[in-house]
GROMACS .gro file of C-alpha atoms in nm:
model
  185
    1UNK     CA    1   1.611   0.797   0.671
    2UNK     CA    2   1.453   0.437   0.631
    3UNK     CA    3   1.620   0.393   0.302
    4UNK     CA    4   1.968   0.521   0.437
    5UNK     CA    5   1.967   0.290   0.687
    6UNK     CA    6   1.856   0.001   0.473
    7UNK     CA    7   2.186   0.070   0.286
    8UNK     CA    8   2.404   0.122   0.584
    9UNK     CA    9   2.233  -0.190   0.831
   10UNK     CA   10   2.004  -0.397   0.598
   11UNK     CA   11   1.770  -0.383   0.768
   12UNK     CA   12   1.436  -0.315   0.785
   13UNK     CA   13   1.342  -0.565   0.469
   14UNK     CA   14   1.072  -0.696   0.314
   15UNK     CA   15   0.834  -0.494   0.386
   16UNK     CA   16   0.451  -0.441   0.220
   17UNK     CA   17   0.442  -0.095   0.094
   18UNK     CA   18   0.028  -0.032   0.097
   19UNK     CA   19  -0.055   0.340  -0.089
   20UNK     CA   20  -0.299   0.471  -0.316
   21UNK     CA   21  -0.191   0.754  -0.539
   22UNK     CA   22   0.083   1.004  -0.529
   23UNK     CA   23   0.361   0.883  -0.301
   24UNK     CA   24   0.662   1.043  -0.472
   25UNK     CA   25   0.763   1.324  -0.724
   26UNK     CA   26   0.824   1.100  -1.055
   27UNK     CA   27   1.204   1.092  -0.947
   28UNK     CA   28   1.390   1.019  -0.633
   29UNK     CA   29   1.196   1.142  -0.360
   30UNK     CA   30   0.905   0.992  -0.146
   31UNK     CA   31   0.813   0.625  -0.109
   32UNK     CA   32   1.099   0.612  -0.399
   33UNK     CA   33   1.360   0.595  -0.076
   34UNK     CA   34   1.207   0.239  -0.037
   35UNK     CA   35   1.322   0.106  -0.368
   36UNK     CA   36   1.635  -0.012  -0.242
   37UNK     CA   37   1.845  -0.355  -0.272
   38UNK     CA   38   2.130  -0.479  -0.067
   39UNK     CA   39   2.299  -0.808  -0.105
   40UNK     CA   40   2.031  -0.953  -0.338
   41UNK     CA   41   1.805  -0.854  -0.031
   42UNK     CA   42   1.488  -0.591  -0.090
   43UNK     CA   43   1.399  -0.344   0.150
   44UNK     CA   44   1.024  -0.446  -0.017
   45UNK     CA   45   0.912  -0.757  -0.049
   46UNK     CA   46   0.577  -0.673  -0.186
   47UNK     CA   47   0.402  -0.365  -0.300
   48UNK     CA   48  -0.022  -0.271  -0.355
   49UNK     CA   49  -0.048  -0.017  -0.517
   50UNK     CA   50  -0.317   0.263  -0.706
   51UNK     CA   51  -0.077   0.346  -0.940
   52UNK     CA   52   0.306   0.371  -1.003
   53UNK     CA   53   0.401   0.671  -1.211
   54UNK     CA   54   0.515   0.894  -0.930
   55UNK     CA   55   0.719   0.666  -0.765
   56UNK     CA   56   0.916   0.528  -1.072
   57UNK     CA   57   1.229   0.345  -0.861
   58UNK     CA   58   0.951   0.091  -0.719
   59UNK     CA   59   0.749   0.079  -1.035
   60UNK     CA   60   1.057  -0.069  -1.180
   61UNK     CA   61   1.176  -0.339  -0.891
   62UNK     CA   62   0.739  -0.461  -0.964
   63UNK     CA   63   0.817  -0.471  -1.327
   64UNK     CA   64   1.156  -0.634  -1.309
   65UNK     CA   65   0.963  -0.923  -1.079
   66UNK     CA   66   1.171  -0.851  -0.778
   67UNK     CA   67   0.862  -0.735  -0.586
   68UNK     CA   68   0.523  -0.921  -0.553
   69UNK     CA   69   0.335  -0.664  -0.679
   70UNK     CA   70  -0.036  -0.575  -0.716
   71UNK     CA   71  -0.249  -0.309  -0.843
   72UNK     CA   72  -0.564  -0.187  -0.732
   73UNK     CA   73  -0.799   0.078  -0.777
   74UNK     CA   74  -0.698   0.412  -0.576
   75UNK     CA   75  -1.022   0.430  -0.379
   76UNK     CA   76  -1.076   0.082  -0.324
   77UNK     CA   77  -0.692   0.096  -0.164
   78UNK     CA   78  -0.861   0.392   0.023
   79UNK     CA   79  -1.118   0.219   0.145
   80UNK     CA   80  -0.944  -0.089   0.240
   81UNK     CA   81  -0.734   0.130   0.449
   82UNK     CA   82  -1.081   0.272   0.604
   83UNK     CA   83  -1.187  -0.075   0.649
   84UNK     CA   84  -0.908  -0.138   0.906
   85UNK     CA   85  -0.945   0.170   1.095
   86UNK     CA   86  -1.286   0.022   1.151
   87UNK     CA   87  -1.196  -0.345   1.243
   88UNK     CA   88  -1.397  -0.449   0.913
   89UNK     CA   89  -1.295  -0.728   0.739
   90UNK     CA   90  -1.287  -0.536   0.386
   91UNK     CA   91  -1.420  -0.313   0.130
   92UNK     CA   92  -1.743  -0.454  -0.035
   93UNK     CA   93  -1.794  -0.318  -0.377
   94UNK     CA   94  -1.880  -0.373  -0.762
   95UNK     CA   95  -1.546  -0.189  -0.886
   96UNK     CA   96  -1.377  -0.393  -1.059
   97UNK     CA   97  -1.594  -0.682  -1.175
   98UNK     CA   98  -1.468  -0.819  -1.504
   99UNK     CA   99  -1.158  -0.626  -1.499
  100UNK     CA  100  -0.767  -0.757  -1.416
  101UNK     CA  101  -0.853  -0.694  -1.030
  102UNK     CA  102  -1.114  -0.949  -1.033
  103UNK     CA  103  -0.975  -1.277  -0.883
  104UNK     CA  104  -1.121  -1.464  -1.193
  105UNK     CA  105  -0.887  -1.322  -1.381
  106UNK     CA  106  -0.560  -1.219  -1.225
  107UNK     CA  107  -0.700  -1.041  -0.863
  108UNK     CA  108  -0.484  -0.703  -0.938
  109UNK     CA  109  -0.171  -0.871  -0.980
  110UNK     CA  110   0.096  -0.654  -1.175
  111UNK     CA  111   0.361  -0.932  -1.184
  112UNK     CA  112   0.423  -1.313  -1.117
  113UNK     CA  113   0.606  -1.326  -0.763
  114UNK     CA  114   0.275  -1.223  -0.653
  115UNK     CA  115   0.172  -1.602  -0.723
  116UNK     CA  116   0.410  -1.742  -0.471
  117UNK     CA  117   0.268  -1.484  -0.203
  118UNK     CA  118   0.124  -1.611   0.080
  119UNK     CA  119  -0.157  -1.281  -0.036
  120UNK     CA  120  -0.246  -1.453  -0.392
  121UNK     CA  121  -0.657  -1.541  -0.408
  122UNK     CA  122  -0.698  -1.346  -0.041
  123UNK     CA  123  -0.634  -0.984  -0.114
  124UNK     CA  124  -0.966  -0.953  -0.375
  125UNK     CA  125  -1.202  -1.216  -0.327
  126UNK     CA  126  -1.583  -1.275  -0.535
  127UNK     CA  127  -1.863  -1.289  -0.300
  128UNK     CA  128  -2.216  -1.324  -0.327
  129UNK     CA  129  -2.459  -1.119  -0.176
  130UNK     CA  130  -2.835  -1.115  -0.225
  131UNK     CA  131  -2.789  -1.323  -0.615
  132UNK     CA  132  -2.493  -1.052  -0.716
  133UNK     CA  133  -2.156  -1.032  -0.751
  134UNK     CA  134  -1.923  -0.837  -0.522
  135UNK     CA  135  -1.589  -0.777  -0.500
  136UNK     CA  136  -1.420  -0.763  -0.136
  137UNK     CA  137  -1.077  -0.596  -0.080
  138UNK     CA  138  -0.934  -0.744   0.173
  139UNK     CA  139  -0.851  -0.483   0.474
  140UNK     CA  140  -0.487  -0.522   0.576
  141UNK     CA  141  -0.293  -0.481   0.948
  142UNK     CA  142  -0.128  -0.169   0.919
  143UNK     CA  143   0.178  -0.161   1.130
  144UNK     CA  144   0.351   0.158   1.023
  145UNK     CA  145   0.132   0.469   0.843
  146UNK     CA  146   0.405   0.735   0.757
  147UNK     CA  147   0.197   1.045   0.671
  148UNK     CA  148   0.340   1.400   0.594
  149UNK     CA  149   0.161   1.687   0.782
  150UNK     CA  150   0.221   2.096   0.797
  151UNK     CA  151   0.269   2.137   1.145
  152UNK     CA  152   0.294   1.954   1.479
  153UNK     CA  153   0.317   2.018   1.804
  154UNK     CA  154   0.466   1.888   2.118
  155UNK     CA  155   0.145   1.609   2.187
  156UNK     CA  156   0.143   1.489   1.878
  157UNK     CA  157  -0.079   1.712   1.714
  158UNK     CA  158  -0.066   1.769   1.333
  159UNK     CA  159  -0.222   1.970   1.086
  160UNK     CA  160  -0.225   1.945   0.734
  161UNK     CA  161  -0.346   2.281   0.590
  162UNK     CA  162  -0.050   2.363   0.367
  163UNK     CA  163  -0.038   1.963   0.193
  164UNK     CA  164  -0.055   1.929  -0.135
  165UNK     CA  165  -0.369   1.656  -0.121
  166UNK     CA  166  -0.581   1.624   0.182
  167UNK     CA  167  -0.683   1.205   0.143
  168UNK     CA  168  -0.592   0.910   0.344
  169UNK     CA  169  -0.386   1.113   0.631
  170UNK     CA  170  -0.643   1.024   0.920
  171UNK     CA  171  -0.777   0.700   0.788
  172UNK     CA  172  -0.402   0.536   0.758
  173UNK     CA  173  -0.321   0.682   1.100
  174UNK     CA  174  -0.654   0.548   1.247
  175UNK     CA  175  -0.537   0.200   1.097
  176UNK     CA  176  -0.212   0.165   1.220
  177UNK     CA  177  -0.393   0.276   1.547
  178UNK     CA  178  -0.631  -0.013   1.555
  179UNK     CA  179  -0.365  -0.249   1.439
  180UNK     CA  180  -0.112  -0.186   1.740
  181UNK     CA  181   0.096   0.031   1.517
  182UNK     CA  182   0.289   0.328   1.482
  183UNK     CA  183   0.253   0.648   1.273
  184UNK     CA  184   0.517   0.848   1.148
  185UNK     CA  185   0.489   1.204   1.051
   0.00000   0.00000   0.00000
């Protein structure tokens, strides 16, 4: 429905797409509905991302550089995500040290629009604690968490015995919660 009526009104656009792992079926489905482009305007302006491969349509706007785009590591997205529902200020870790998501070398970026983000050097930053090294991952305002869930009934209730993966559905919603947001099921 968002996509349709990015084609129809243009609107909404440039959004952050936020998600860990397994947001579409490799094709046309899912957060693939968000890969859309209207009068040289995106429906995304940036995406962070675990990985790509199941959502192929916004794999390829990040690889054409029409998207800022970042990658990160699934559970450290995961735990950013946690991080908000908890009014932290991020996820403080050693995953990642030395790799591409460590700001000394390119902070998880997957393209170059991400250098002209208002995001580049903030999302990952190098702390110290104690004499080591740390990685934080910044925790980000979540305004709208769009979740899928089995059931639901007339309060709001859902339940999610039937999904495919049982991960982020409670964290995400607890996020955009405690950011003054929405959720979507």
């Amino acid at each position: 429905a968002l996509g349709n009526r990015f084609e129809t009104t243009g609107d909404p656009a440039n959004l952050t797409l936020l998600f860990g792992g397994g947001p579409g079926d490799f094709g046309e489905r899912g957060l693939s509905h968000l890969a859309k482009t209207k009068n040289d305007v995106c429906m995304l302006r940036r995406t962070i991302g675990g990985h790509y491969g199941q959502v192929p349509k916004v794999a390829e706007l990040a690889l054409k550089d029409v998207v800022e785009a970042w990658t990160l590591p699934m559970g450290s997205i995961s735990r950013m995500i946690r991080a908000q529902s908890t009014h932290s200020p991020g996820h403080i870790t050693n995953v990642g040290l030395g790799t591409d998501v460590d700001p000394d070398i390119s902070g998880g970026a997957a393209n170059e629009s991400e250098a002209k983000s208002p995001l580049h050097s903030q999302l990952v930053t190098k702390i110290d604690i104690g004499g080591q090294k740390h990685l934080m991952y910044k925790a980000l305002p979540i305004n709208i968490a769009i979740i899928r869930g089995t059931t639901a009934d007339g309060q709001g209730n859902i339940t999610v015995e039937h999904e495919s993966l049982l991960c982020d559905q409670k964290i995400i919603a607890a996020a955009a919660k405690n950011s003054g947001g929405i959720v979507i099921a």
